[in-house]
Amino acid sequence: MSGVATGAQDLPFSCDLVMKGGFTSGVVYPTAIAELAEDHRLHNIGGSSAGAIAAVGAAAAEYGRQTGGGGFDEFRTIPGKLAEEHDGRTQLQRLFVPQDGTAPYFELFFDQREISGLALGTRLGKVAPTLFTRGAALPGPGWALFLAAALPVAAVVWAVVAFSAGTIAFALLALLVGLGAYVVLRSVDGIKVVGTDVQDGLAENRFGLVSGRTVRDDIGLTDWLHDVIDRLAGDVRPKGEEGQPLTYGHLARHDIGLVTLTTNLSQAASENFPFSDQTWAFHPADMEALFPEPVFRHLMERGEAATESSHRQVELEEHGLLKLPPADELPILLGARMSLSFPLVISAVPLWRLVPTRDADGDWTVEYQKVWLSDGGICSNIPVHLFDSPLPRRPTYGISLGSGAISLEGLDGDERIAAEQQNVWRPIRTGAGGGAPVGQITGPLGFLGEVLNTMQNWSDNSMTRALGVRDRICTIRLGEGEGGLNLDMSADTVRGLVPRGTAAGKNLAWMLRGEPPAGVDDDKTPALRAQWVRHRWTRLRSSALGLDQHLDDLETGWSSYEVVAQAGPEASAMTYPDLVSEVGTLGYLPYASDWTDTATGHLRRAVDSAIDVPFGDSSTKSPPPFRRLVLSARGEPETDVEG
């Protein structure tokens, strides 16, 4: 294919796209997306953490393609620019620039991020001088010097009095022991000092070593991304909106959806961004510290307008807050920044939310409380469910990240891209990809590591291995020292990941293109050339079987006349049909006052009709097994609190 199309209307295919988080692993995404964009129109795009950055960039590029901005031609160049070196550091590494208050601990963190095996002594050798220096800098000789000197002084006195070779040797040994004790004790003091300083520095910097803002000559990640969005989207905005940052409203006018995930640590919940409710507010000082001036100015202007029209204006002003503008008016940069807040590395984002609370008298009220938003990958690192539906109109591609890449050193160009098909994987054939690999646990630390891994990823793993999902997710395998927390990847390593991204894009596009990418052995079977039709049939059959199983369970509860009687109101033993009929007499039921006889008739007929529909035989063991329906809201739940 010769190049990226200039108009979305001319493209033969369309898709949605979701990407996994992985910190610096995100450098593989631009070329994968640009490859898809050659003949795919991107509609809905989403991701977590580094995947959120890629999603925001892809949305801006799709907008730019349609309005005359840099588009995907510009997007494709990003990995190469990140590999450019200045003063011995790549541009990628320079984006993570700490603030002055956290700079002493930034390198310390990355030096110690992989303490293991033979490297332990080397790494401790790096950190020990820092700890001793900080401890020794404490005022006065302190208790450490007194205790460390007591034994050597006693030994020296003894050596002077006794004056023998043995006592002199013992005195020298005591001096060495005392010196060592002093170093150890002062290092312990240093640990305490550093621990306190790190906590204070992180708290002041919003719980991150890096805020994302520019420090002197080093452009920060957030400021860099703001510039990238402008280049991708171009400066063409609708009349009267010139100079504005690209917003969700601008995307919506071109039928481009963008959703990223953030983790609400204060309420222990995952949140989709932009938010669906109007309960949020912000403090101007936080936004000024975390976002570039054009974005901050836009938030202030829109926030002031939203506050003036809010019936809670007085309360907002008392707290020094502004109401968060509606979703359409929010810059898309917020979607990336809300999701990419890697815990304790990149600063979290504080907002305020209107929440129910008890006052001093025990009465319920609502008030604004501070809420901390962190990395979206804490709850879901690959939110492949974002744009899902039982019967999809277009594929939702997913790009995941894995390990175990093989080296292809020495290959270049198209030959390298073809060979990289060995480092990307998508389970296409029937039955492939359903099983989970078994991790090897060899010790207590490995055991605890797998506990944390399971806590974070079990939900994603279950979803991405599900029937009708796994065949549209391409996994890019990374090797040792590639991606993750490896900020210090060499320029060659960063550039070496570019063909792998292109290979992943070609592999995913194979679903609609029908022709396998170079490097894939094609046995000419129709199954591999009609993947989209096969995918739709699998989704139809598995969803029908899942619905049949759900309706079987519904029928069991609806038709049962043996409801277990519980202590409490007499109505607790009613069957479900009787409960529907008696709603009007049970005034304690929620929303009972709005219930009508007509609604009763509709509900009874609907359930009776639904349970009689033979969607399939979910009791059989024949493949494919039914896909159990997830009975939860997609997106964010509605709230009774009004902002």
XYZ file of C-alpha atoms in Angstrom:
643
model
C 0.000 0.000 0.000
C 1.439 3.262 -1.122
C 0.407 5.662 1.627
C -2.166 6.955 4.055
C -5.435 8.046 2.513
C -6.203 11.750 2.752
C -9.919 11.344 3.364
C -11.686 8.932 5.687
C -14.588 8.668 3.270
C -12.374 6.944 0.684
C -11.220 4.105 2.946
C -12.545 0.577 2.382
C -12.484 -0.498 6.052
C -13.335 0.869 9.478
C -12.535 -0.252 13.019
C -12.361 0.572 16.689
C -9.065 0.180 18.536
C -7.943 -0.460 22.133
C -4.341 -0.554 23.403
C -2.673 -1.947 26.488
C -0.586 0.070 28.936
C 3.123 -0.587 29.270
C 5.004 2.633 30.085
C 7.781 3.014 27.466
C 6.450 -0.014 25.528
C 4.066 2.451 23.893
C 6.741 3.330 21.332
C 5.513 0.331 19.285
C 2.031 1.795 18.831
C 2.431 4.663 16.310
C 3.627 2.470 13.432
C 1.018 -0.203 14.212
C -1.749 2.412 14.116
C -0.360 4.119 11.024
C -0.328 0.763 9.221
C -3.999 0.200 10.071
C -4.824 3.762 9.049
C -3.648 3.139 5.507
C -7.025 1.606 4.701
C -8.973 1.748 7.997
C -11.057 4.643 9.237
C -10.655 4.839 13.028
C -13.945 5.460 14.821
C -13.553 4.697 18.528
C -10.138 4.577 20.172
C -9.250 3.767 23.757
C -6.583 2.537 26.121
C -4.964 2.682 29.537
C -1.697 4.277 30.638
C 0.753 4.237 27.698
C -2.115 2.873 25.610
C -4.044 6.024 26.483
C -1.233 8.202 25.083
C -1.354 6.197 21.862
C -5.161 6.471 21.775
C -5.074 10.246 22.165
C -2.412 10.501 19.461
C -4.409 8.265 17.113
C -7.567 10.322 17.662
C -5.670 13.537 16.909
C -4.162 11.945 13.788
C -7.596 10.815 12.545
C -8.888 14.339 13.113
C -5.863 15.747 11.289
C -6.356 13.391 8.366
C -9.883 14.752 7.941
C -9.045 18.442 8.465
C -5.604 18.895 6.942
C -3.313 18.370 9.921
C -0.241 16.165 10.114
C -2.379 13.054 10.424
C -0.867 9.594 10.260
C 2.110 10.649 8.156
C 3.239 12.686 11.165
C 2.161 9.987 13.619
C 4.401 7.425 11.922
C 7.503 9.553 12.610
C 7.075 9.682 16.401
C 9.216 6.623 17.328
C 12.096 7.944 15.236
C 11.899 11.304 16.977
C 11.813 9.624 20.384
C 15.024 7.793 19.438
C 16.924 11.010 18.685
C 19.798 11.529 21.105
C 20.814 14.716 22.918
C 23.700 14.761 25.383
C 23.795 10.976 25.449
C 20.099 10.541 26.228
C 17.252 9.713 23.881
C 14.293 12.063 23.592
C 12.187 9.330 25.211
C 14.369 9.360 28.313
C 14.452 13.152 28.464
C 10.629 13.339 28.605
C 10.669 11.942 32.131
C 12.256 14.901 33.851
C 11.832 15.197 37.637
C 11.098 18.392 39.515
C 13.836 19.921 41.661
C 12.310 18.556 44.863
C 12.244 14.954 43.610
C 15.326 14.927 41.357
C 17.659 13.377 44.000
C 15.407 10.340 44.231
C 14.474 9.886 40.566
C 17.763 8.256 39.560
C 17.813 6.340 42.835
C 14.435 4.815 41.972
C 15.424 3.732 38.498
C 18.806 2.436 39.676
C 17.037 0.126 42.131
C 14.013 -0.868 40.037
C 15.448 -4.301 39.191
C 17.318 -5.464 42.285
C 17.971 -9.135 41.614
C 20.619 -11.840 41.569
C 24.202 -10.853 40.829
C 23.238 -7.221 40.239
C 22.328 -6.764 43.913
C 25.858 -5.908 45.076
C 26.365 -3.425 42.257
C 23.064 -1.707 42.919
C 23.616 -1.538 46.668
C 27.030 -0.072 45.905
C 25.281 2.769 44.109
C 22.799 3.535 46.834
C 25.004 3.049 49.944
C 27.093 6.275 49.524
C 23.898 8.308 49.182
C 22.434 6.864 52.361
C 25.665 7.338 54.375
C 26.130 10.902 53.140
C 22.593 11.859 54.105
C 23.015 10.254 57.555
C 26.451 11.755 58.204
C 25.111 15.209 57.331
C 22.907 15.201 60.419
C 23.995 17.855 62.965
C 26.359 16.830 65.785
C 28.202 13.548 66.300
C 24.996 11.894 67.455
C 24.418 8.588 69.186
C 25.823 6.656 66.245
C 29.290 8.186 66.648
C 29.206 7.700 70.433
C 28.289 4.005 70.227
C 30.695 3.347 67.363
C 33.543 5.099 69.243
C 32.996 3.475 72.642
C 34.576 0.105 71.802
C 37.583 1.500 69.872
C 38.350 4.060 72.626
C 38.234 1.333 75.284
C 40.487 -0.875 73.154
C 43.024 1.936 72.613
C 43.161 2.699 76.349
C 43.705 -0.994 77.009
C 46.449 -1.144 74.342
C 48.273 1.849 75.898
C 48.081 0.339 79.373
C 48.994 -3.228 78.390
C 51.227 -2.350 75.409
C 51.583 -5.700 73.727
C 51.401 -6.839 70.112
C 48.118 -8.616 70.815
C 46.426 -5.639 72.392
C 47.649 -3.299 69.654
C 46.290 -5.667 66.959
C 43.045 -5.919 68.870
C 42.878 -2.118 69.122
C 43.335 -1.777 65.349
C 40.613 -4.368 64.780
C 38.365 -2.492 67.194
C 38.993 0.735 65.284
C 37.947 -0.961 62.027
C 34.870 -2.436 63.679
C 34.003 0.945 65.148
C 34.391 2.660 61.795
C 32.213 0.039 60.153
C 29.634 0.383 62.902
C 29.617 4.147 62.432
C 29.076 3.790 58.680
C 26.247 1.311 59.229
C 24.566 3.383 61.932
C 24.858 6.582 59.929
C 23.502 4.758 56.870
C 20.511 3.690 58.937
C 20.027 7.351 59.833
C 20.330 8.102 56.134
C 17.584 5.611 55.315
C 15.301 7.375 57.770
C 16.175 10.800 56.361
C 15.773 9.710 52.744
C 12.523 7.934 53.569
C 11.094 11.056 55.165
C 12.368 13.331 52.387
C 11.003 11.047 49.670
C 7.581 10.983 51.299
C 7.534 14.751 51.673
C 8.786 15.289 48.121
C 6.259 12.893 46.621
C 3.384 14.418 48.575
C 4.375 17.931 47.483
C 4.691 16.776 43.870
C 1.247 15.113 43.923
C 2.574 11.626 44.657
C 4.974 11.409 41.723
C 8.675 11.831 41.009
C 7.753 13.462 37.686
C 4.866 15.868 37.096
C 5.062 15.770 33.300
C 5.932 19.466 32.992
C 9.018 21.002 31.423
C 12.040 21.652 33.662
C 14.511 24.154 32.220
C 15.728 22.753 28.856
C 14.039 19.353 29.159
C 10.495 19.282 27.814
C 8.223 17.205 30.028
C 5.980 14.386 28.860
C 2.727 16.343 29.159
C 4.074 19.410 27.358
C 5.556 17.212 24.632
C 2.247 15.422 24.124
C 0.432 18.751 23.861
C 2.781 19.747 21.030
C 2.347 16.343 19.353
C -1.457 16.659 19.434
C -1.220 20.077 17.780
C 1.038 18.732 15.016
C -1.146 15.685 14.374
C -4.442 17.559 14.398
C -3.212 20.759 12.759
C -4.336 24.208 13.793
C -7.580 24.115 11.820
C -10.503 24.574 14.220
C -14.091 25.570 13.475
C -14.750 29.282 13.037
C -14.674 31.062 16.369
C -12.584 28.324 18.019
C -9.219 29.111 16.470
C -6.284 28.502 18.779
C -8.178 26.176 21.099
C -6.638 22.889 22.189
C -8.206 19.871 20.510
C -11.288 18.833 22.496
C -13.602 15.844 22.656
C -16.216 18.020 20.991
C -13.941 18.588 17.991
C -13.500 14.817 17.662
C -17.225 14.133 17.987
C -18.027 16.411 15.044
C -15.954 14.048 12.900
C -17.432 10.879 14.421
C -14.275 10.071 16.380
C -14.753 8.583 19.834
C -12.021 8.594 22.478
C -12.210 6.853 25.865
C -9.365 6.306 28.312
C -9.342 4.742 31.755
C -8.240 6.318 35.015
C -8.257 4.874 38.525
C -10.131 6.721 41.250
C -7.994 5.787 44.256
C -10.080 7.824 46.690
C -13.223 5.835 45.889
C -11.502 2.559 44.901
C -13.028 2.517 41.419
C -12.153 2.531 37.735
C -13.473 5.522 35.799
C -13.938 6.102 32.092
C -12.733 9.480 30.866
C -14.307 11.794 29.851
C -16.679 11.403 32.769
C -20.360 10.826 32.058
C -21.646 12.857 35.014
C -21.349 16.485 36.049
C -20.209 16.005 39.649
C -16.567 17.021 39.123
C -14.617 20.186 39.883
C -10.961 21.261 39.900
C -8.661 23.604 41.765
C -6.922 26.045 39.392
C -3.525 25.640 41.101
C -3.503 21.907 40.325
C -4.329 22.373 36.662
C -1.755 25.148 36.303
C 0.941 22.878 37.748
C 0.057 19.853 35.603
C -0.908 21.236 32.185
C 0.564 23.599 29.566
C -0.615 27.191 29.579
C -3.023 26.933 26.573
C -4.780 23.932 28.133
C -4.876 25.585 31.570
C -6.282 28.804 30.096
C -8.974 26.844 28.222
C -9.963 24.972 31.398
C -10.188 28.218 33.332
C -12.395 29.904 30.721
C -14.756 26.965 30.361
C -14.643 26.187 34.078
C -15.632 29.736 35.026
C -18.553 29.611 32.592
C -19.698 26.235 33.957
C -19.402 27.514 37.535
C -21.448 30.633 36.860
C -24.307 28.473 35.572
C -24.066 25.959 38.430
C -26.610 26.006 41.250
C -23.686 25.130 43.535
C -21.708 28.220 42.595
C -21.431 29.450 46.189
C -20.080 26.140 47.450
C -17.571 25.936 44.587
C -16.310 29.451 45.268
C -15.984 28.733 49.001
C -13.560 25.925 48.198
C -11.760 27.950 45.499
C -12.934 25.438 42.876
C -14.231 25.656 39.331
C -16.684 23.190 37.877
C -15.117 20.782 35.374
C -16.472 21.709 31.926
C -18.771 19.308 30.046
C -17.052 16.473 28.164
C -17.282 18.130 24.749
C -15.320 21.140 26.035
C -12.464 19.165 27.630
C -9.069 19.042 25.865
C -8.198 15.472 24.874
C -4.797 15.921 26.535
C -6.624 15.349 29.821
C -7.599 11.871 28.645
C -3.969 10.868 28.325
C -2.780 12.586 31.483
C -5.564 11.187 33.656
C -4.633 7.667 32.563
C -0.835 7.928 32.523
C -0.050 8.511 36.187
C 2.205 5.538 36.904
C 2.087 5.239 40.717
C 4.826 7.251 42.456
C 6.607 7.882 39.140
C 4.219 10.300 37.410
C 2.126 12.650 39.538
C -1.482 11.746 40.191
C -4.213 14.219 39.193
C -6.356 15.678 41.998
C -9.944 16.634 41.252
C -12.923 17.333 43.474
C -16.200 15.440 43.359
C -19.665 16.056 44.722
C -20.375 13.063 46.964
C -22.971 12.124 49.605
C -21.667 12.506 53.162
C -22.972 12.772 56.718
C -22.809 16.123 58.461
C -21.999 16.680 62.151
C -25.624 15.910 63.119
C -25.595 12.603 61.253
C -27.812 13.869 58.426
C -26.989 13.078 54.807
C -25.862 15.886 52.543
C -23.636 16.329 49.494
C -20.372 18.229 49.343
C -17.214 18.488 47.262
C -14.357 16.272 48.411
C -10.865 15.819 46.990
C -10.356 12.754 44.792
C -7.019 11.396 43.541
C -6.864 9.919 40.028
C -3.995 7.630 39.069
C -2.896 5.193 36.356
C -5.737 3.550 34.438
C -3.805 0.293 34.267
C -4.235 -0.258 38.008
C -7.738 -1.605 37.330
C -7.630 -2.519 33.642
C -4.483 -2.422 31.566
C -6.173 -3.475 28.311
C -9.843 -2.401 28.460
C -10.843 -4.376 25.375
C -14.483 -4.191 26.503
C -14.733 -0.428 25.915
C -16.500 -0.506 22.560
C -17.774 -4.051 22.701
C -21.249 -5.232 21.737
C -22.773 -8.705 21.358
C -23.074 -8.291 17.587
C -20.382 -5.843 16.396
C -20.788 -3.747 13.257
C -17.034 -3.404 12.832
C -14.061 -5.061 14.539
C -12.602 -3.697 17.748
C -8.925 -4.468 17.373
C -6.792 -4.820 20.465
C -3.023 -4.469 20.734
C -1.452 -6.168 23.724
C 2.126 -6.488 24.959
C 3.976 -9.656 25.945
C 7.462 -11.070 26.392
C 9.692 -13.600 24.666
C 10.726 -11.741 21.503
C 13.406 -13.298 19.310
C 16.283 -11.237 17.971
C 16.210 -10.284 14.291
C 19.448 -8.335 14.282
C 20.864 -7.774 10.817
C 17.533 -7.575 8.997
C 16.224 -4.280 7.624
C 13.319 -2.805 5.676
C 10.512 -4.999 4.352
C 12.537 -8.100 5.155
C 12.648 -7.076 8.824
C 8.914 -6.255 8.927
C 8.072 -9.643 7.405
C 10.341 -11.452 9.860
C 8.786 -9.559 12.776
C 5.604 -11.579 12.237
C 7.423 -14.104 14.435
C 7.294 -11.537 17.261
C 3.574 -10.779 16.996
C 0.821 -13.273 17.673
C -2.938 -13.464 17.237
C -4.959 -16.644 17.894
C -6.879 -17.023 14.639
C -7.613 -20.730 14.365
C -10.504 -22.334 16.226
C -9.527 -23.257 19.759
C -6.311 -21.245 19.808
C -5.555 -18.801 22.611
C -8.128 -20.007 25.110
C -5.687 -21.435 27.616
C -3.635 -19.508 30.129
C 0.144 -19.979 30.400
C 1.400 -21.363 33.707
C 3.825 -19.115 35.574
C 6.677 -20.703 37.489
C 6.745 -19.722 41.172
C 10.094 -20.578 42.747
C 10.192 -18.591 45.978
C 8.354 -16.262 48.380
C 9.126 -13.105 46.363
C 7.927 -14.770 43.172
C 4.803 -15.897 45.010
C 4.036 -12.356 46.182
C 4.759 -11.025 42.715
C 2.188 -13.359 41.205
C -0.327 -12.353 43.888
C 0.006 -8.715 42.780
C -0.036 -9.690 39.107
C -3.239 -11.688 39.575
C -4.922 -8.920 41.578
C -4.269 -6.427 38.799
C -4.719 -8.539 35.677
C -7.157 -11.389 36.322
C -10.098 -9.475 34.847
C -8.182 -8.429 31.715
C -6.822 -11.955 31.277
C -10.284 -13.494 31.519
C -11.715 -11.088 28.968
C -8.884 -11.212 26.441
C -8.933 -15.033 26.367
C -12.699 -15.213 25.877
C -14.258 -16.712 22.784
C -15.128 -14.014 20.264
C -12.568 -11.623 21.767
C -9.139 -13.232 21.572
C -8.997 -13.523 17.766
C -8.968 -9.708 17.390
C -6.115 -9.028 19.835
C -2.561 -8.985 18.520
C 0.208 -9.378 21.095
C 3.567 -7.738 20.439
C 6.389 -9.668 22.073
C 9.128 -7.585 23.690
C 12.608 -8.741 24.612
C 14.944 -8.160 27.529
C 15.504 -4.443 28.102
C 12.692 -3.411 25.722
C 9.780 -1.295 26.914
C 8.407 -1.285 30.446
C 10.398 0.841 32.895
C 13.466 0.811 30.637
C 13.671 4.571 30.158
C 17.317 4.206 29.227
C 16.693 2.170 26.077
C 19.296 3.024 23.459
C 18.348 4.805 20.264
C 18.929 1.584 18.330
C 16.602 -0.316 20.657
C 13.822 2.245 20.211
C 14.233 2.251 16.432
C 14.369 -1.552 16.453
C 10.810 -1.692 17.799
C 9.385 0.227 14.828
C 9.123 -2.783 12.443
C 7.428 -4.799 15.177
C 4.663 -2.221 15.431
C 4.212 -2.261 11.665
C 4.031 -6.069 11.736
C 1.287 -5.930 14.378
C -0.720 -3.463 12.288
C -0.468 -5.714 9.242
C -1.459 -8.751 11.280
C -4.604 -7.051 12.612
C -5.545 -5.601 9.236
C -5.414 -9.136 7.852
C -8.854 -9.676 9.461
C -10.522 -7.334 6.926
C -7.973 -7.258 4.118
C -8.219 -11.020 3.698
C -4.638 -11.297 2.477
C -1.971 -12.474 4.916
C 0.985 -10.159 5.547
C 4.392 -11.105 4.225
C 6.103 -13.441 6.651
C 2.985 -15.489 7.446
C 2.696 -18.988 6.010
C -0.640 -19.074 4.203
C -2.130 -22.488 3.552
C -4.785 -20.940 1.279
C -7.661 -22.044 3.528
C -10.821 -19.911 3.275
C -10.920 -19.716 7.077
C -7.843 -17.456 7.171
C -9.124 -15.284 4.336
C -12.576 -14.678 5.832
C -11.699 -13.902 9.446
C -14.227 -11.106 9.894
C -17.122 -13.300 8.776
C -15.902 -16.092 11.056
C -15.569 -13.636 13.936
C -19.125 -12.350 13.475
C -20.525 -15.888 13.335
C -18.646 -16.824 16.509
C -19.967 -13.734 18.295
C -23.518 -14.421 17.117
C -23.475 -18.058 18.214
C -21.686 -17.531 21.526
C -23.879 -14.528 22.426
C -27.045 -16.486 21.607
C -25.898 -19.405 23.733
C -24.967 -17.061 26.546
C -28.367 -15.374 26.307
C -30.061 -18.768 26.367
C -28.183 -19.670 29.548
C -29.176 -16.349 31.097
C -32.841 -16.856 30.169
C -32.749 -20.382 31.598
C -31.652 -18.883 34.900
C -34.330 -16.172 34.571
C -37.023 -18.791 33.989
C -35.912 -20.754 37.059
C -36.425 -17.722 39.281
C -39.575 -16.430 37.546
C -41.438 -19.734 37.441
C -40.520 -20.932 40.913
C -43.362 -21.053 43.428
C -41.091 -22.018 46.284
C -39.394 -18.771 47.228
C -37.541 -19.225 50.503
C -39.374 -17.315 53.233
C -37.141 -14.898 55.121
C -37.735 -13.187 58.427
C -39.249 -9.773 57.871
C -42.209 -8.423 55.892
C -44.828 -10.957 54.837
C -44.161 -10.079 51.180
C -40.653 -11.548 51.395
C -42.052 -14.945 50.323
C -43.874 -13.630 47.231
C -43.050 -15.146 43.875
C -41.600 -12.729 41.344
C -44.816 -12.569 39.214
C -46.818 -11.779 42.360
C -44.261 -9.192 43.421
C -44.722 -7.399 40.100
C -48.507 -7.474 40.521
C -48.429 -6.152 44.097
C -45.971 -3.284 43.628
C -48.724 -0.722 44.191
C -49.501 -2.101 47.657
C -45.861 -2.131 48.810
C -45.150 1.513 49.345
C -41.651 0.885 50.680
C -40.341 -0.259 47.276
C -38.111 2.270 45.457
C -39.902 4.241 42.740
C -43.145 2.334 43.475
C -45.162 5.531 43.068
C -44.285 5.625 39.360
C -45.370 2.024 38.729
C -48.611 1.431 36.786
C -50.829 -1.494 35.893
C -49.732 -1.030 32.295
C -46.101 -1.449 33.334
C -47.036 -4.614 35.228
C -48.622 -6.102 32.119
C -45.670 -5.167 29.919
C -43.127 -6.684 32.286
C -45.044 -9.943 32.792
C -45.568 -10.434 29.057
C -41.954 -9.527 28.279
C -40.518 -12.074 30.702
C -42.984 -14.779 29.691
C -42.145 -14.239 26.030
C -38.391 -14.050 26.517
C -38.059 -17.295 28.467
C -39.929 -19.161 25.721
C -37.530 -18.080 22.957
C -35.134 -20.936 22.005
C -31.895 -19.011 21.466
C -29.872 -22.216 21.573
C -29.084 -25.177 23.724
C -26.696 -23.928 26.371
C -26.801 -27.261 28.180
C -24.768 -28.980 25.470
C -21.036 -29.460 25.723
C -20.374 -29.017 22.026
C -18.000 -26.190 21.071
C -18.055 -23.284 21.200
C -19.016 -23.024 24.870
C -21.481 -20.280 25.654
C -19.998 -16.916 26.469
C -21.392 -15.917 29.837
C -22.950 -12.485 29.685
C -21.522 -9.797 31.922
C -24.517 -8.112 33.465
C -22.939 -4.748 34.177
C -23.156 -1.319 32.631
C -20.694 -0.420 29.908
C -19.181 2.929 30.691
C -19.923 4.703 33.939
C -22.958 4.099 36.181
C -25.535 6.787 36.558
C -25.381 8.821 39.738
C -28.132 10.397 41.803
C -25.858 13.296 42.753
C -26.252 16.409 40.623
C -23.314 18.721 40.013
